[in-house]
Short mmCIF file of C-alpha atoms and ligand atoms in Angstrom, two decimals:
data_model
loop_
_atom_site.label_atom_id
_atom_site.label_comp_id
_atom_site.label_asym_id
_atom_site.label_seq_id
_atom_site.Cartn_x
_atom_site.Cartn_y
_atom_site.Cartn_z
CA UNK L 29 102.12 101.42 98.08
CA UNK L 30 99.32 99.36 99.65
CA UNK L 31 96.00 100.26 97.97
CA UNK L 32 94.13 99.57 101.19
CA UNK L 33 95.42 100.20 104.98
CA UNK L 34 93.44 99.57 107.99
CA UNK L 35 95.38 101.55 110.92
CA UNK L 36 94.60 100.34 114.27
CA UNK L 37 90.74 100.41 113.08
CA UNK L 38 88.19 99.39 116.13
CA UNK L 39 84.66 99.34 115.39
CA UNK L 40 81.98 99.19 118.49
CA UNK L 41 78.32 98.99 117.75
CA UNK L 42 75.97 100.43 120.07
CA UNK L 43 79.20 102.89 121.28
CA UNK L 44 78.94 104.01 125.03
CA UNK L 45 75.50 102.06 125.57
CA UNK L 46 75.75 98.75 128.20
CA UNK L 47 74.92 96.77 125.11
CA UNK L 48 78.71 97.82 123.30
CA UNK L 49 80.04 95.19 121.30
CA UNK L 50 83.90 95.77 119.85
CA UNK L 51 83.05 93.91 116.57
CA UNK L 52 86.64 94.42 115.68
CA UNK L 53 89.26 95.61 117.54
CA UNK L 54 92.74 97.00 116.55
CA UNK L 55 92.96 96.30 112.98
CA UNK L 56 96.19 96.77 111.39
CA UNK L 57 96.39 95.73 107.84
CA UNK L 58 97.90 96.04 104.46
CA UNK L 59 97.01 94.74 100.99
CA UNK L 60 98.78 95.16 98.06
CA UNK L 61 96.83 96.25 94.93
CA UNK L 62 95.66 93.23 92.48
CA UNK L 63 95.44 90.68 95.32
CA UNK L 64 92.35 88.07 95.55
CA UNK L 65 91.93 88.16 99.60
CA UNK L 66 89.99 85.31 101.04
CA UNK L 67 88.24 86.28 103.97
CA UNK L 68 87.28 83.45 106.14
CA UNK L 69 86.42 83.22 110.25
CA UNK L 70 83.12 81.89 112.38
CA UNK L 71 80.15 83.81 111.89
CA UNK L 72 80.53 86.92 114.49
CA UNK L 73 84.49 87.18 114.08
CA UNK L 74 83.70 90.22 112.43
CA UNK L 75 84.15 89.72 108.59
CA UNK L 76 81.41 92.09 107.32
CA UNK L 77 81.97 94.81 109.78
CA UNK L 78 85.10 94.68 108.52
CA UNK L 79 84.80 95.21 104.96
CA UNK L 80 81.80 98.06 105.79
CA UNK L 81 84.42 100.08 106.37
CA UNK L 82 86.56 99.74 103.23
CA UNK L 83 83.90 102.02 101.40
CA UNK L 84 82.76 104.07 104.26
CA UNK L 85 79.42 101.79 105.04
CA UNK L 86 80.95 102.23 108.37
CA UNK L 87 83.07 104.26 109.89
CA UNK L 88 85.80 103.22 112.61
CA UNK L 89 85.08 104.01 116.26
CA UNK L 90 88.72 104.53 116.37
CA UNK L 91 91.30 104.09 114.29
CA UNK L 92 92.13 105.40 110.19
CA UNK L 93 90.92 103.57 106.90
CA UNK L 94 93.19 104.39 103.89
CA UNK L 95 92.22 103.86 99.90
CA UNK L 96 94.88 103.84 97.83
CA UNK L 97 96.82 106.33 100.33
CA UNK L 98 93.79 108.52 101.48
CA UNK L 99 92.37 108.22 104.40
CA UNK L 100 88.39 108.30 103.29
CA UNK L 101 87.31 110.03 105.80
CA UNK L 102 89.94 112.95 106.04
CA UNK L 103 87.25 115.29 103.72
CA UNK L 104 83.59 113.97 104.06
CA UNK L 105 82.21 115.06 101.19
CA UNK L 106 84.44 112.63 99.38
CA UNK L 107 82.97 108.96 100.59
CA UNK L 108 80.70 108.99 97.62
CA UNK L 109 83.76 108.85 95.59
CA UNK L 110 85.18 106.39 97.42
CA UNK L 111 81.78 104.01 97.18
CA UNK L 112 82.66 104.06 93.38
CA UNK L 113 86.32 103.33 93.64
CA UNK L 114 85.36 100.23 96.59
CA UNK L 115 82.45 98.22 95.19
CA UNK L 116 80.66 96.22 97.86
CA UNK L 117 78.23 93.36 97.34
CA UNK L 118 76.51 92.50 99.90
CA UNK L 119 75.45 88.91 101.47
CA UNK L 120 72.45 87.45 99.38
CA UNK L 121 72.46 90.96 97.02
CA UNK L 122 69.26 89.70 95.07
CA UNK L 123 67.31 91.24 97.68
CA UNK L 124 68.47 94.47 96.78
CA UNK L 125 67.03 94.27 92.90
CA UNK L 126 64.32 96.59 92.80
CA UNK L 127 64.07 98.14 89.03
CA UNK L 128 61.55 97.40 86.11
CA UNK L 129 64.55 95.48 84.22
CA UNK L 130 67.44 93.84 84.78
CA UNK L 131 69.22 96.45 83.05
CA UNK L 132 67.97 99.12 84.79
CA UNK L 133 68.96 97.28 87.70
CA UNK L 134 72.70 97.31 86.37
CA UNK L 135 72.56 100.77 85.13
CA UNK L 136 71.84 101.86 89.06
CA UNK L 137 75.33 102.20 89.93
CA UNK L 138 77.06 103.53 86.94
CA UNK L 139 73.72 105.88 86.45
CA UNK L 140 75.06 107.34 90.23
CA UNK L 141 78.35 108.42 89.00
CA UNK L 142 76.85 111.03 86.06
CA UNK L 143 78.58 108.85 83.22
CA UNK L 144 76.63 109.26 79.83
CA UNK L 145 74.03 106.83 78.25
CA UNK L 146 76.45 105.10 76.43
CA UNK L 147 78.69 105.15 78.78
CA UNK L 148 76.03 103.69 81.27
CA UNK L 149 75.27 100.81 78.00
CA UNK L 150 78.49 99.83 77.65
CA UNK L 151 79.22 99.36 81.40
CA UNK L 152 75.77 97.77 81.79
CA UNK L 153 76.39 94.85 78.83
CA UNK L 154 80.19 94.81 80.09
CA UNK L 155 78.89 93.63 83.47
CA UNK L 156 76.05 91.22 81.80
CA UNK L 157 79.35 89.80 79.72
CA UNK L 158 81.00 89.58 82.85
CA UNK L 159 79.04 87.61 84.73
CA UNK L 160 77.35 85.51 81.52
CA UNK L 161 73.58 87.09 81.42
CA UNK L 162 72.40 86.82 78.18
CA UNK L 163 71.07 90.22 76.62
CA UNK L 164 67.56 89.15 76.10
CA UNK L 165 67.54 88.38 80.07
CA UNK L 166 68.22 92.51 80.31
CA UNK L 167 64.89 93.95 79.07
CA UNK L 168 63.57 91.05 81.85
CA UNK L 169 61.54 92.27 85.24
CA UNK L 170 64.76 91.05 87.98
CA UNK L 171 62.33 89.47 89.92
CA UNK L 172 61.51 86.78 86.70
CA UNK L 173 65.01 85.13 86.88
CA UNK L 174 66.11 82.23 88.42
CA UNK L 175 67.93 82.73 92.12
CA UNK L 176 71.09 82.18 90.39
CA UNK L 177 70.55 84.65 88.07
CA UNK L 178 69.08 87.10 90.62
CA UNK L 179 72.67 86.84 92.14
CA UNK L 180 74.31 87.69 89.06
CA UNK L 181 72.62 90.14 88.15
CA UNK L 182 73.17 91.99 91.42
CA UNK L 183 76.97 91.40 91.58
CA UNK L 184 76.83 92.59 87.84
CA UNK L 185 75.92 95.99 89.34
CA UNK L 186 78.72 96.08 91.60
CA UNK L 187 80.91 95.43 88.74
CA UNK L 188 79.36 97.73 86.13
CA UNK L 189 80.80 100.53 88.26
CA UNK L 190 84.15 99.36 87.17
CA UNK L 191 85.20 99.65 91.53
CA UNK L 192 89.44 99.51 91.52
CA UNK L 193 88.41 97.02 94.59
CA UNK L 194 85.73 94.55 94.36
CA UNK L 195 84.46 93.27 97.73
CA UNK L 196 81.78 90.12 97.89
CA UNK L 197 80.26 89.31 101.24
CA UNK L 198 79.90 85.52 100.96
CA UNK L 199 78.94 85.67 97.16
CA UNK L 200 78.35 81.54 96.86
CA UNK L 201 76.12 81.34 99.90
CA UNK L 202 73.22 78.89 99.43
CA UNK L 203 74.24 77.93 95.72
CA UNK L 204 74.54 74.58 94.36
CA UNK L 205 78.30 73.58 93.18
CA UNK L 206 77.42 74.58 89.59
CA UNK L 207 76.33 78.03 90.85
CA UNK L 208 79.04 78.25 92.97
CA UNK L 209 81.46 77.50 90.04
CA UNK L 210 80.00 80.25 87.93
CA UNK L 211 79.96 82.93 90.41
CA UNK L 212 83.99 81.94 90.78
CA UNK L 213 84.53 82.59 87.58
CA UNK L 214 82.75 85.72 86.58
CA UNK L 215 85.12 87.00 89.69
CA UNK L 216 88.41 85.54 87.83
CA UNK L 217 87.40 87.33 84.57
CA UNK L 218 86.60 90.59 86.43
CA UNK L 219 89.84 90.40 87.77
CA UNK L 220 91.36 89.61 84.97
CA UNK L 221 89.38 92.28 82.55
CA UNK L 222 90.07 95.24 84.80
CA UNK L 223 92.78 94.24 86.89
CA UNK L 224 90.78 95.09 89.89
CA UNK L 225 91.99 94.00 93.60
CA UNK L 226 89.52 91.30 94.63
CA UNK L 227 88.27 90.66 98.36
CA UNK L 228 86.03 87.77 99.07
CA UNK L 229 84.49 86.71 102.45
CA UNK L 230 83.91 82.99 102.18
CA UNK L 231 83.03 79.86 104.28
CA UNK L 232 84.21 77.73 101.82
CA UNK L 233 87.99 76.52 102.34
CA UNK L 234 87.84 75.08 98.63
CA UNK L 235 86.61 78.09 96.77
CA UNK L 236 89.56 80.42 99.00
CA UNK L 237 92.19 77.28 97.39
CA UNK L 238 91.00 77.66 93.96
CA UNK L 239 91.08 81.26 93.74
CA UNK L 240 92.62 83.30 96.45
CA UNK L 241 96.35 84.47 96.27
CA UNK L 242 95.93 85.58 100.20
CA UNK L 243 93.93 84.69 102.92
CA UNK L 244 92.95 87.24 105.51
CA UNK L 245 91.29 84.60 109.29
CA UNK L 246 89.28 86.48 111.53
CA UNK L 247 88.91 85.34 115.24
CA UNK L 248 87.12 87.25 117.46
CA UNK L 249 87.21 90.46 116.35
CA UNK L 250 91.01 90.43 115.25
CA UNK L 251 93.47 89.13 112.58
CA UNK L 252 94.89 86.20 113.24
CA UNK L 253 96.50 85.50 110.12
CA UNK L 254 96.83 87.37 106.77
CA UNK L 255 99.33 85.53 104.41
CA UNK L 256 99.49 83.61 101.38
CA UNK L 257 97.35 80.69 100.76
CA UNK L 258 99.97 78.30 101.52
CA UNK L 259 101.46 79.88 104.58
CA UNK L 260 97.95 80.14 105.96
CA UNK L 261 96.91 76.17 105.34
CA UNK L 262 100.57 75.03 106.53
CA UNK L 263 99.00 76.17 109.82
CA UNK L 264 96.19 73.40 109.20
CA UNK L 265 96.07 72.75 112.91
CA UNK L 266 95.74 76.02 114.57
CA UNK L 267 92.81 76.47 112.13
CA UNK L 268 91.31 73.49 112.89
CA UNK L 269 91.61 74.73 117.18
CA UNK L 270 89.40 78.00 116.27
CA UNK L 271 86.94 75.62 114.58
CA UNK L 272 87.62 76.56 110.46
CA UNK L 273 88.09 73.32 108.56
CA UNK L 274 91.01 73.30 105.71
CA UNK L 275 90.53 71.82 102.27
CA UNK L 276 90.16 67.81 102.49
CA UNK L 277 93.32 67.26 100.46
CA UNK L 278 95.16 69.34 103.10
CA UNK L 279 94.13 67.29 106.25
CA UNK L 280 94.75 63.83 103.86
CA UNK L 281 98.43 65.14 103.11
CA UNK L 282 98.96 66.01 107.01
CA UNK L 283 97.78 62.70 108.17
CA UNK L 284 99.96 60.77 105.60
CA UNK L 285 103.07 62.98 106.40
CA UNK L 286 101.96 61.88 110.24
CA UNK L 287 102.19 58.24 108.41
CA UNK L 288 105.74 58.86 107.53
CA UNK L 289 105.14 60.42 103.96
CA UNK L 290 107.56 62.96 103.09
CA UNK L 291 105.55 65.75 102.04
CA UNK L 292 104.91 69.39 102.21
CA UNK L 293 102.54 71.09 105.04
CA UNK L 294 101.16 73.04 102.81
CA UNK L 295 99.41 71.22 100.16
CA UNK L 296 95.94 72.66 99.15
CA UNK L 297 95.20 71.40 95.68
CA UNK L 298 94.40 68.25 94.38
CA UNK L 299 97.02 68.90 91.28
CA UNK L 300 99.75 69.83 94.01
CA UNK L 301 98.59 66.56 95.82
CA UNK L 302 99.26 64.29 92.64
CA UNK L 303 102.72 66.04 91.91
CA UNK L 304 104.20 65.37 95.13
CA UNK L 305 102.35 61.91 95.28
CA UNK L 306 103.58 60.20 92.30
CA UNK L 307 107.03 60.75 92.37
CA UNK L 308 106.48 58.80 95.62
CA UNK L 309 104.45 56.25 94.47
CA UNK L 310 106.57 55.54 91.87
CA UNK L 311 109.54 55.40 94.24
CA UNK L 312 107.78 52.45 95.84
CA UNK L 313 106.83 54.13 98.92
CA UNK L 314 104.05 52.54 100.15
N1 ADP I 417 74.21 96.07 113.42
C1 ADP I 417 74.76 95.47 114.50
N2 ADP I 417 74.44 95.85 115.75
C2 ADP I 417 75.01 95.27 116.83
N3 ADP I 417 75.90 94.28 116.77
C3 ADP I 417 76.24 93.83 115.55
C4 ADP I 417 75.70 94.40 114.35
N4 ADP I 417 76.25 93.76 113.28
C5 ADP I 417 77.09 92.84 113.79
N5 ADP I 417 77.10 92.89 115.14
C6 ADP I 417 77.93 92.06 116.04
O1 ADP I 417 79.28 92.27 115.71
C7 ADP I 417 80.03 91.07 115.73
C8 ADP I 417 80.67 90.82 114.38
O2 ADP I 417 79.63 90.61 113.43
P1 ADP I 417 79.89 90.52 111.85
O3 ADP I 417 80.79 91.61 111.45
O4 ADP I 417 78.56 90.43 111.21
O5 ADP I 417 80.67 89.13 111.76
P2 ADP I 417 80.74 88.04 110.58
O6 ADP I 417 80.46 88.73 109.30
O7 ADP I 417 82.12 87.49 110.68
O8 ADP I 417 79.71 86.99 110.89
C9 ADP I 417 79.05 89.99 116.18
O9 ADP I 417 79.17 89.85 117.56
C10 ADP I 417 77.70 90.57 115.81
O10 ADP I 417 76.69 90.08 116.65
MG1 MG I 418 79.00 88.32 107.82
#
């Protein structure tokens, strides 16, 4: 069983007004539990409209959302549930720090769902672990850390609610390559501690190769692709047409298979690069 469905799902802002906008339309989709989805489309293809919905931020104009079977809105009462199940980080979620201390901060979600105060410790220095704070950085006011550290310690509050599904909008926005590095791995070990299905909306082609096992391309509203990573770049070109670039070591294989090269379509990584490279080189090809 899929542990999230999106049936026909449509979502219109400003509904019945002449200012309507269909941010998506007709979304059918299925993903299987302990995937790492990349999310990736232009700005306004409607990538955070469509996550809203996976823990009831939003609900569909038309159409049915199910979690892990249920359709979250079939009994009302029961979204709250489903915000701890679907953990949601929003774009640029330092904003959102507010508490005395940076463990407070982290203690906000699991504090929400009634656990006890151990409970709530354990979760909170799990989190820090998770996404390498140091504990004397907890007892800190949030808005003394560094922006990188702001950012962690905001996901960390997603994550010390343990969510089944972990969903980042655009979690490596503005951040240098070292911050960007960090924030991909404190999503690995998550994944990797709790098993958790992962979905990350990204600009970055390289970060989706590193990490993702799917990638889910938005264009205008709709899915125009949800496959594996390789599947996805092999269609390089048609990406390129709705204005998404693919990883540099995909367009280099694709112009020396144009060359006469025999290689794969599909080649995203630099290690997959050098494996299908060197038996060539060494072959003499030139
Ligand atoms: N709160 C809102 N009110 C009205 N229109 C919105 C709102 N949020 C997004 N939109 C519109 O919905 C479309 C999809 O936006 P969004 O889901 O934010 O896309 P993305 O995250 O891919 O940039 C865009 O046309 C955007 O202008
Ligand atoms: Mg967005």
């Amino acid at each position: 069983m899929s542990i999230i469905r999106l049936e026909n799902v449509t979502h219109n802002y400003g509904d019945g007004t002449p200012l309507c906008v269909s941010a998506i339309k007709d979304i059918n989709i299925e993903i299987e539990s302990g995937e790492l989805v990349g999310i990736i489309g232009h700005t306004g293809s409607g990538k955070s409209t469509l996550i809203q919905h996976l823990n009831g931020l939003l609900s569909p104009t038309k159409g049915r959302v199910f979690i892990e079977g249920e359709d979250i809105w079939q009994n009302k009462k029961n979204i709250k549930n489903v915000r701890f199940k679907v953990g949601l980080c929003f774009q640029y979620p330092e904003y959102q720090l507010f508490e005395e201390t940076v463990f407070k901060d982290i203690a906000f979600g699991p504090k929400n769902m009634n656990l006890s105060e151990d409970e709530i410790k354990l979760r909170v220095l799990e989190a820090a672990d998770f996404v390498g704070l140091s504990r004397d950085l907890l007892e800190k006011s949030p808005f003394d850390l560094s922006g990188g550290e702001k950012r962690r310690a905001a996901i960390a509050g997603v994550m010390a609610m343990k969510p089944k599904i972990l969903v980042l909008d655009e979690p490596t926005a503005g951040l240098d390559p070292r911050g960007k590095e960090s924030i991909l791995n404190m999503i690995l070990r998550y994944k990797k501690a709790t098993g958790a299905t992962v979905l990350l909306v990204t600009h970055n082609m390289e970060d989706v190769a590193r990490i993702a096992t799917k990638i889910l391309v938005m264009n205008r509203a709709q899915v125009l692709m949800y496959d594996t990573v390789k599947n996805v770049f092999a269609h390089s070109e048609e990406l390129e047409k709705i204005g998404l670039a693919v990883p540099q070591i995909t367009r280099i294989c694709r112009e020396l298979k144009k060359r006469g090269l025999a290689l794969d379509e599909s080649i995203y990584t630099v290690d997959e690069a050098c494996a299908a490279l060197l038996p060539l080189l060494q072959k003499g090809v030139r």
